Amino acid sequence: MNNRQILFIDSGMGGIPYCTAFLKENQKEAVCYLADNKNFPYGPREKEELISILNTLVEKAAKKIEPKIIVLACNTATIAALFSLRRNFPQIPFVGTVPAVKPAAKASKNGKVGVLGTQRTIEEISRLNLANEACEIFGIAAPDLAEFVELRLDDADEKEKIKIIRKYIDLFREANVDTLVLGCTHFLFLLEEFQREAKPFFKIFDSVAGIVKRIEYLLNEKNAALRAEREDRPVHRLLLTGEETSGSLWEKRAKNLSFDFSMLDEL
Ligand code: DGL
């Protein structure tokens, strides 16, 4: 039995759908969600810079929270820094998020799989064999989409959401893909819009269910040694890096989630 928190990390809001999907199925577990607002966006940054940012962040957060598992709920962070983090923090089990290319490739009939991600993710995935089978991958970077979700989504109407995703739908239609992977966790906030707009042309894949399953696998290992056991409701926390000025927006987000809110430095 282990009642310590599971730490989810993203540059901003992207990991929240992963966190809530996990909690829905695992109600005794407590989570801490860390939004690295100070370094948002991760997407345009070089790999070496992301390795340094994430090692510093994990060192600081791990000291304060002592998480039993860390989930990198961010494709960009995973692709750039997961190997380095596993090497530098061997005592912590990490779960990484990579674009769900494997199931998409399996489901594809014409072997053409689209991946939409950040600049760093799209540059790096060409070097990784994520599909494990023969398929052609069409990667497109959407630098404006993560920023839209992070900074505009709270006030955006449906028309705006459709407008921003339609140009990407058109590009993947031109490439004739029959499956599209959402390879940035932020894009999950536009999942319904993607599904609706893509419906006649291609199927959308994401990694939420896969990540939840992987966390549960770690919790259940060794006679469920990492599983929590408690009678009372668990307390969840939302932590933020950066300036206090963005605090009020995040405080509101924490309230909507019923999470306690604090700045990482003040913890
Ligand atoms: N949520 C992150 C991902 O999954 C990236 C967003 C950012 O550029 O910071 O890749």
mmCIF file of C-alpha atoms and ligand atoms in Angstrom:
data_model
loop_
_atom_site.group_PDB
_atom_site.id
_atom_site.type_symbol
_atom_site.label_atom_id
_atom_site.label_comp_id
_atom_site.label_asym_id
_atom_site.label_seq_id
_atom_site.Cartn_x
_atom_site.Cartn_y
_atom_site.Cartn_z
ATOM 1 C CA MET A 1 0.000 0.000 0.000
ATOM 2 C CA ASN A 2 1.305 3.440 -0.909
ATOM 3 C CA ASN A 3 -0.699 6.653 -0.456
ATOM 4 C CA ARG A 4 1.836 9.053 -1.961
ATOM 5 C CA GLN A 5 0.745 11.168 -4.904
ATOM 6 C CA ILE A 6 1.206 10.416 -8.591
ATOM 7 C CA LEU A 7 2.799 13.433 -10.245
ATOM 8 C CA PHE A 8 1.570 14.466 -13.709
ATOM 9 C CA ILE A 9 3.760 16.967 -15.572
ATOM 10 C CA ASP A 10 3.053 19.080 -18.638
ATOM 11 C CA SER A 11 4.039 22.541 -19.852
ATOM 12 C CA GLY A 12 0.457 23.641 -19.199
ATOM 13 C CA MET A 13 -3.089 22.301 -19.494
ATOM 14 C CA GLY A 14 -2.328 19.430 -21.861
ATOM 15 C CA GLY A 15 -2.024 16.691 -19.268
ATOM 16 C CA ILE A 16 -5.326 17.468 -17.536
ATOM 17 C CA PRO A 17 -7.477 15.114 -19.684
ATOM 18 C CA TYR A 18 -4.988 12.330 -18.874
ATOM 19 C CA CYS A 19 -5.145 13.102 -15.198
ATOM 20 C CA THR A 20 -8.948 13.196 -15.045
ATOM 21 C CA ALA A 21 -9.300 10.011 -17.135
ATOM 22 C CA PHE A 22 -6.977 8.270 -14.671
ATOM 23 C CA LEU A 23 -8.850 9.532 -11.587
ATOM 24 C CA LYS A 24 -12.216 8.462 -12.985
ATOM 25 C CA GLU A 25 -11.079 4.846 -12.855
ATOM 26 C CA ASN A 26 -8.829 5.081 -9.784
ATOM 27 C CA GLN A 27 -10.714 7.014 -7.139
ATOM 28 C CA LYS A 28 -8.534 6.140 -4.175
ATOM 29 C CA GLU A 29 -5.406 7.572 -5.791
ATOM 30 C CA ALA A 30 -4.180 11.107 -5.105
ATOM 31 C CA VAL A 31 -2.551 13.137 -7.848
ATOM 32 C CA CYS A 32 -0.452 16.245 -8.118
ATOM 33 C CA TYR A 33 -0.684 18.073 -11.440
ATOM 34 C CA LEU A 34 2.319 20.258 -12.253
ATOM 35 C CA ALA A 35 1.936 22.852 -15.021
ATOM 36 C CA ASP A 36 5.321 24.283 -16.021
ATOM 37 C CA ASN A 37 3.800 27.593 -17.021
ATOM 38 C CA LYS A 38 7.167 29.327 -16.668
ATOM 39 C CA ASN A 39 8.602 27.381 -19.604
ATOM 40 C CA PHE A 40 5.491 27.116 -21.785
ATOM 41 C CA PRO A 41 5.607 26.400 -24.716
ATOM 42 C CA TYR A 42 7.943 23.406 -24.866
ATOM 43 C CA GLY A 43 7.319 22.799 -28.581
ATOM 44 C CA PRO A 44 9.712 25.327 -30.145
ATOM 45 C CA ARG A 45 12.590 24.520 -27.756
ATOM 46 C CA GLU A 46 15.694 22.484 -28.601
ATOM 47 C CA LYS A 47 16.080 18.997 -27.166
ATOM 48 C CA GLU A 48 19.059 19.910 -24.934
ATOM 49 C CA GLU A 49 17.170 22.835 -23.441
ATOM 50 C CA LEU A 50 14.153 20.615 -22.673
ATOM 51 C CA ILE A 51 16.398 18.019 -21.037
ATOM 52 C CA SER A 52 17.796 20.696 -18.753
ATOM 53 C CA ILE A 53 14.356 22.226 -17.986
ATOM 54 C CA LEU A 54 12.795 18.861 -17.138
ATOM 55 C CA ASN A 55 15.673 17.576 -15.037
ATOM 56 C CA THR A 56 15.594 20.752 -12.946
ATOM 57 C CA LEU A 57 11.805 20.610 -12.643
ATOM 58 C CA VAL A 58 11.685 16.935 -11.670
ATOM 59 C CA GLU A 59 14.460 17.379 -9.120
ATOM 60 C CA LYS A 60 12.619 20.234 -7.423
ATOM 61 C CA ALA A 61 9.157 18.638 -7.591
ATOM 62 C CA ALA A 62 10.337 15.195 -6.516
ATOM 63 C CA LYS A 63 11.986 16.678 -3.422
ATOM 64 C CA LYS A 64 8.791 18.467 -2.382
ATOM 65 C CA ILE A 65 6.190 15.882 -3.308
ATOM 66 C CA GLU A 66 8.004 12.541 -3.183
ATOM 67 C CA PRO A 67 5.716 11.084 -5.857
ATOM 68 C CA LYS A 68 5.374 7.336 -6.201
ATOM 69 C CA ILE A 69 5.139 7.624 -10.010
ATOM 70 C CA ILE A 70 5.801 10.478 -12.446
ATOM 71 C CA VAL A 71 3.687 10.727 -15.593
ATOM 72 C CA LEU A 72 5.086 12.941 -18.327
ATOM 73 C CA ALA A 73 1.705 13.907 -19.743
ATOM 74 C CA CYS A 74 3.423 15.662 -22.607
ATOM 75 C CA ASN A 75 4.707 14.219 -25.884
ATOM 76 C CA THR A 76 7.354 16.909 -26.331
ATOM 77 C CA ALA A 77 8.809 16.397 -22.844
ATOM 78 C CA THR A 78 8.755 12.615 -23.253
ATOM 79 C CA ILE A 79 10.406 12.551 -26.645
ATOM 80 C CA ALA A 80 13.099 15.017 -25.571
ATOM 81 C CA ALA A 81 13.834 14.047 -21.980
ATOM 82 C CA LEU A 82 12.403 10.697 -20.837
ATOM 83 C CA PHE A 83 15.662 8.760 -21.321
ATOM 84 C CA SER A 84 17.634 11.374 -19.421
ATOM 85 C CA LEU A 85 15.086 11.505 -16.567
ATOM 86 C CA ARG A 86 15.039 7.721 -16.185
ATOM 87 C CA ARG A 87 18.827 7.739 -16.004
ATOM 88 C CA ASN A 88 19.026 10.584 -13.479
ATOM 89 C CA PHE A 89 16.138 9.486 -11.232
ATOM 90 C CA PRO A 90 16.351 5.677 -11.293
ATOM 91 C CA GLN A 91 14.341 5.365 -8.061
ATOM 92 C CA ILE A 92 11.204 6.895 -9.649
ATOM 93 C CA PRO A 93 9.027 4.955 -12.116
ATOM 94 C CA PHE A 94 8.223 7.187 -15.116
ATOM 95 C CA VAL A 95 5.364 6.898 -17.580
ATOM 96 C CA GLY A 96 5.951 8.710 -20.866
ATOM 97 C CA THR A 97 3.490 9.862 -23.522
ATOM 98 C CA VAL A 98 4.282 9.286 -27.176
ATOM 99 C CA PRO A 99 1.948 9.741 -30.160
ATOM 100 C CA ALA A 100 -0.301 6.672 -30.544
ATOM 101 C CA VAL A 101 1.152 5.779 -33.941
ATOM 102 C CA LYS A 102 1.096 2.025 -33.327
ATOM 103 C CA PRO A 103 -2.710 1.561 -33.052
ATOM 104 C CA ALA A 104 -3.235 4.086 -35.843
ATOM 105 C CA ALA A 105 -0.865 2.179 -38.152
ATOM 106 C CA LYS A 106 -2.633 -1.055 -37.298
ATOM 107 C CA ALA A 107 -6.027 0.436 -38.136
ATOM 108 C CA SER A 108 -4.853 2.164 -41.310
ATOM 109 C CA LYS A 109 -5.996 0.592 -44.561
ATOM 110 C CA ASN A 110 -3.839 2.616 -46.946
ATOM 111 C CA GLY A 111 -0.751 2.741 -44.695
ATOM 112 C CA LYS A 112 -0.805 6.548 -44.463
ATOM 113 C CA VAL A 113 -0.829 7.861 -40.908
ATOM 114 C CA GLY A 114 -0.982 11.537 -39.982
ATOM 115 C CA VAL A 115 0.603 12.887 -36.798
ATOM 116 C CA LEU A 116 -0.122 16.361 -35.484
ATOM 117 C CA GLY A 117 2.252 17.605 -32.786
ATOM 118 C CA THR A 118 4.579 20.355 -31.699
ATOM 119 C CA GLN A 119 7.630 21.336 -33.717
ATOM 120 C CA ARG A 120 10.011 19.367 -31.446
ATOM 121 C CA THR A 121 7.820 16.229 -31.506
ATOM 122 C CA ILE A 122 7.439 16.232 -35.281
ATOM 123 C CA GLU A 123 11.179 16.770 -35.794
ATOM 124 C CA GLU A 124 12.053 13.943 -33.405
ATOM 125 C CA ILE A 125 9.482 11.293 -34.442
ATOM 126 C CA SER A 126 11.038 10.858 -37.867
ATOM 127 C CA ARG A 127 14.016 9.380 -35.985
ATOM 128 C CA LEU A 128 11.926 7.019 -33.844
ATOM 129 C CA ASN A 129 10.203 3.922 -35.132
ATOM 130 C CA LEU A 130 6.916 4.476 -33.299
ATOM 131 C CA ALA A 131 4.776 2.476 -35.710
ATOM 132 C CA ASN A 132 6.638 -0.824 -35.523
ATOM 133 C CA GLU A 133 5.206 -1.698 -38.892
ATOM 134 C CA ALA A 134 5.447 -0.460 -42.405
ATOM 135 C CA CYS A 135 3.504 2.737 -42.828
ATOM 136 C CA GLU A 136 4.085 6.196 -44.152
ATOM 137 C CA ILE A 137 3.970 8.902 -41.498
ATOM 138 C CA PHE A 138 2.903 12.430 -42.352
ATOM 139 C CA GLY A 139 3.958 14.652 -39.479
ATOM 140 C CA ILE A 140 2.726 18.215 -39.293
ATOM 141 C CA ALA A 141 3.748 20.693 -36.610
ATOM 142 C CA ALA A 142 0.988 22.928 -35.293
ATOM 143 C CA PRO A 143 2.769 25.615 -33.276
ATOM 144 C CA ASP A 144 -0.359 27.744 -32.944
ATOM 145 C CA LEU A 145 -2.609 24.988 -31.603
ATOM 146 C CA ALA A 146 -1.015 24.347 -28.196
ATOM 147 C CA GLU A 147 -0.870 28.109 -27.603
ATOM 148 C CA PHE A 148 -4.533 28.450 -28.594
ATOM 149 C CA VAL A 149 -5.559 25.784 -26.087
ATOM 150 C CA GLU A 150 -3.353 27.153 -23.343
ATOM 151 C CA LEU A 151 -4.143 30.827 -23.694
ATOM 152 C CA ARG A 152 -7.435 31.196 -25.592
ATOM 153 C CA LEU A 153 -9.553 28.113 -25.035
ATOM 154 C CA ASP A 154 -11.258 29.371 -21.891
ATOM 155 C CA ASP A 155 -12.819 32.245 -23.921
ATOM 156 C CA ALA A 156 -13.061 30.693 -27.398
ATOM 157 C CA ASP A 157 -16.373 29.836 -29.061
ATOM 158 C CA GLU A 158 -17.035 26.810 -31.266
ATOM 159 C CA LYS A 159 -16.493 28.786 -34.480
ATOM 160 C CA GLU A 160 -12.977 29.781 -33.463
ATOM 161 C CA LYS A 161 -12.119 26.218 -32.474
ATOM 162 C CA ILE A 162 -13.277 24.808 -35.817
ATOM 163 C CA LYS A 163 -11.459 27.550 -37.730
ATOM 164 C CA ILE A 164 -8.106 26.781 -36.135
ATOM 165 C CA ILE A 165 -8.290 23.011 -36.640
ATOM 166 C CA ARG A 166 -9.744 23.087 -40.162
ATOM 167 C CA LYS A 167 -6.487 24.089 -41.840
ATOM 168 C CA TYR A 168 -4.820 21.007 -40.363
ATOM 169 C CA ILE A 169 -7.707 18.740 -41.379
ATOM 170 C CA ASP A 170 -7.289 20.076 -44.947
ATOM 171 C CA LEU A 171 -3.539 19.392 -44.957
ATOM 172 C CA PHE A 172 -4.070 15.794 -43.843
ATOM 173 C CA ARG A 173 -6.817 15.345 -46.428
ATOM 174 C CA GLU A 174 -4.387 16.477 -49.121
ATOM 175 C CA ALA A 175 -1.881 13.914 -47.831
ATOM 176 C CA ASN A 176 -4.620 11.267 -48.148
ATOM 177 C CA VAL A 177 -4.089 9.818 -44.644
ATOM 178 C CA ASP A 178 -6.835 7.562 -43.280
ATOM 179 C CA THR A 179 -5.818 7.834 -39.627
ATOM 180 C CA LEU A 180 -4.697 10.870 -37.621
ATOM 181 C CA VAL A 181 -2.845 10.797 -34.311
ATOM 182 C CA LEU A 182 -3.168 13.723 -31.920
ATOM 183 C CA GLY A 183 0.480 13.875 -30.836
ATOM 184 C CA CYS A 184 0.277 16.739 -28.374
ATOM 185 C CA THR A 185 -1.644 16.411 -25.143
ATOM 186 C CA HIS A 186 -3.062 19.937 -25.459
ATOM 187 C CA PHE A 187 -4.999 18.882 -28.571
ATOM 188 C CA LEU A 188 -7.200 16.586 -26.459
ATOM 189 C CA PHE A 189 -9.134 19.698 -25.476
ATOM 190 C CA LEU A 190 -10.234 19.883 -29.138
ATOM 191 C CA LEU A 191 -10.934 16.158 -29.496
ATOM 192 C CA GLU A 192 -14.664 16.531 -30.192
ATOM 193 C CA GLU A 193 -14.012 19.153 -32.846
ATOM 194 C CA PHE A 194 -11.307 16.993 -34.464
ATOM 195 C CA GLN A 195 -13.590 13.957 -34.443
ATOM 196 C CA ARG A 196 -16.475 15.869 -35.953
ATOM 197 C CA GLU A 197 -14.456 17.556 -38.701
ATOM 198 C CA ALA A 198 -12.438 14.450 -39.565
ATOM 199 C CA LYS A 199 -15.309 11.983 -39.545
ATOM 200 C CA PRO A 200 -15.844 11.491 -43.277
ATOM 201 C CA PHE A 201 -12.113 11.358 -44.026
ATOM 202 C CA PHE A 202 -10.078 9.738 -41.272
ATOM 203 C CA LYS A 203 -10.199 8.329 -37.761
ATOM 204 C CA ILE A 204 -8.628 10.127 -34.790
ATOM 205 C CA PHE A 205 -6.289 8.364 -32.337
ATOM 206 C CA ASP A 206 -4.960 9.539 -29.001
ATOM 207 C CA SER A 207 -2.937 8.054 -26.157
ATOM 208 C CA VAL A 208 -5.191 8.663 -23.133
ATOM 209 C CA ALA A 209 -6.404 5.077 -22.626
ATOM 210 C CA GLY A 210 -2.883 3.714 -23.211
ATOM 211 C CA ILE A 211 -1.355 5.992 -20.572
ATOM 212 C CA VAL A 212 -4.060 5.183 -17.987
ATOM 213 C CA LYS A 213 -3.451 1.476 -18.599
ATOM 214 C CA ARG A 214 0.309 1.899 -18.187
ATOM 215 C CA ILE A 215 -0.081 3.746 -14.845
ATOM 216 C CA GLU A 216 -2.474 1.043 -13.625
ATOM 217 C CA TYR A 217 0.020 -1.615 -14.659
ATOM 218 C CA LEU A 218 2.703 0.009 -12.471
ATOM 219 C CA LEU A 219 0.273 0.348 -9.552
ATOM 220 C CA ASN A 220 -0.703 -3.309 -9.778
ATOM 221 C CA GLU A 221 2.838 -4.687 -10.006
ATOM 222 C CA LYS A 222 4.309 -6.655 -7.087
ATOM 223 C CA ASN A 223 0.991 -7.409 -5.375
ATOM 224 C CA ALA A 224 -0.220 -3.866 -5.939
ATOM 225 C CA ALA A 225 2.565 -2.421 -3.783
ATOM 226 C CA LEU A 226 2.044 1.083 -5.179
ATOM 227 C CA ARG A 227 -1.758 1.096 -4.889
ATOM 228 C CA ALA A 228 -3.348 3.567 -2.463
ATOM 229 C CA GLU A 229 -5.718 2.457 0.282
ATOM 230 C CA ARG A 230 -7.746 5.086 2.120
ATOM 231 C CA GLU A 231 -11.189 5.586 3.619
ATOM 232 C CA ASP A 232 -11.400 9.374 3.161
ATOM 233 C CA ARG A 233 -11.402 11.250 -0.147
ATOM 234 C CA PRO A 234 -7.909 11.854 -1.546
ATOM 235 C CA VAL A 235 -6.595 15.412 -1.750
ATOM 236 C CA HIS A 236 -5.370 16.451 -5.189
ATOM 237 C CA ARG A 237 -3.056 19.349 -5.841
ATOM 238 C CA LEU A 238 -2.368 21.623 -8.788
ATOM 239 C CA LEU A 239 1.099 23.149 -8.819
ATOM 240 C CA LEU A 240 2.297 25.957 -11.025
ATOM 241 C CA THR A 241 5.731 27.303 -11.933
ATOM 242 C CA GLY A 242 6.434 30.888 -12.943
ATOM 243 C CA GLU A 243 4.942 34.226 -12.057
ATOM 244 C CA GLU A 244 2.188 34.769 -9.582
ATOM 245 C CA THR A 245 0.401 36.824 -12.318
ATOM 246 C CA SER A 246 -0.842 33.728 -14.134
ATOM 247 C CA GLY A 247 -1.899 32.332 -10.776
ATOM 248 C CA SER A 248 -5.459 33.630 -10.838
ATOM 249 C CA LEU A 249 -6.314 31.866 -14.110
ATOM 250 C CA TRP A 250 -4.783 28.654 -12.820
ATOM 251 C CA GLU A 251 -6.450 29.052 -9.459
ATOM 252 C CA LYS A 252 -9.759 29.046 -11.336
ATOM 253 C CA ARG A 253 -8.744 25.942 -13.264
ATOM 254 C CA ALA A 254 -7.762 24.210 -10.025
ATOM 255 C CA LYS A 255 -11.116 25.122 -8.491
ATOM 256 C CA ASN A 256 -12.983 23.633 -11.461
ATOM 257 C CA LEU A 257 -11.069 20.409 -10.925
ATOM 258 C CA SER A 258 -11.520 20.538 -7.110
ATOM 259 C CA PHE A 259 -7.735 20.480 -6.706
ATOM 260 C CA ASP A 260 -5.804 22.477 -4.076
ATOM 261 C CA PHE A 261 -3.720 25.190 -5.721
ATOM 262 C CA SER A 262 -0.161 26.357 -4.995
ATOM 263 C CA MET A 263 2.934 27.751 -6.689
ATOM 264 C CA LEU A 264 5.761 25.200 -6.759
ATOM 265 C CA ASP A 265 8.243 27.630 -5.197
ATOM 266 C CA GLU A 266 5.934 28.377 -2.291
ATOM 267 C CA LEU A 267 5.202 24.790 -1.421
HETATM 268 N N1 DGL B 1 1.486 19.366 -24.241
HETATM 269 C C1 DGL B 1 2.718 19.278 -24.927
HETATM 270 C C2 DGL B 1 2.814 17.986 -25.780
HETATM 271 O O1 DGL B 1 2.115 17.027 -25.570
HETATM 272 C C3 DGL B 1 3.273 20.444 -25.699
HETATM 273 C C4 DGL B 1 2.804 21.836 -25.534
HETATM 274 C C5 DGL B 1 3.937 22.854 -25.578
HETATM 275 O O2 DGL B 1 4.407 23.213 -26.690
HETATM 276 O O3 DGL B 1 4.369 23.262 -24.506
HETATM 277 O O4 DGL B 1 3.645 17.913 -26.652
#
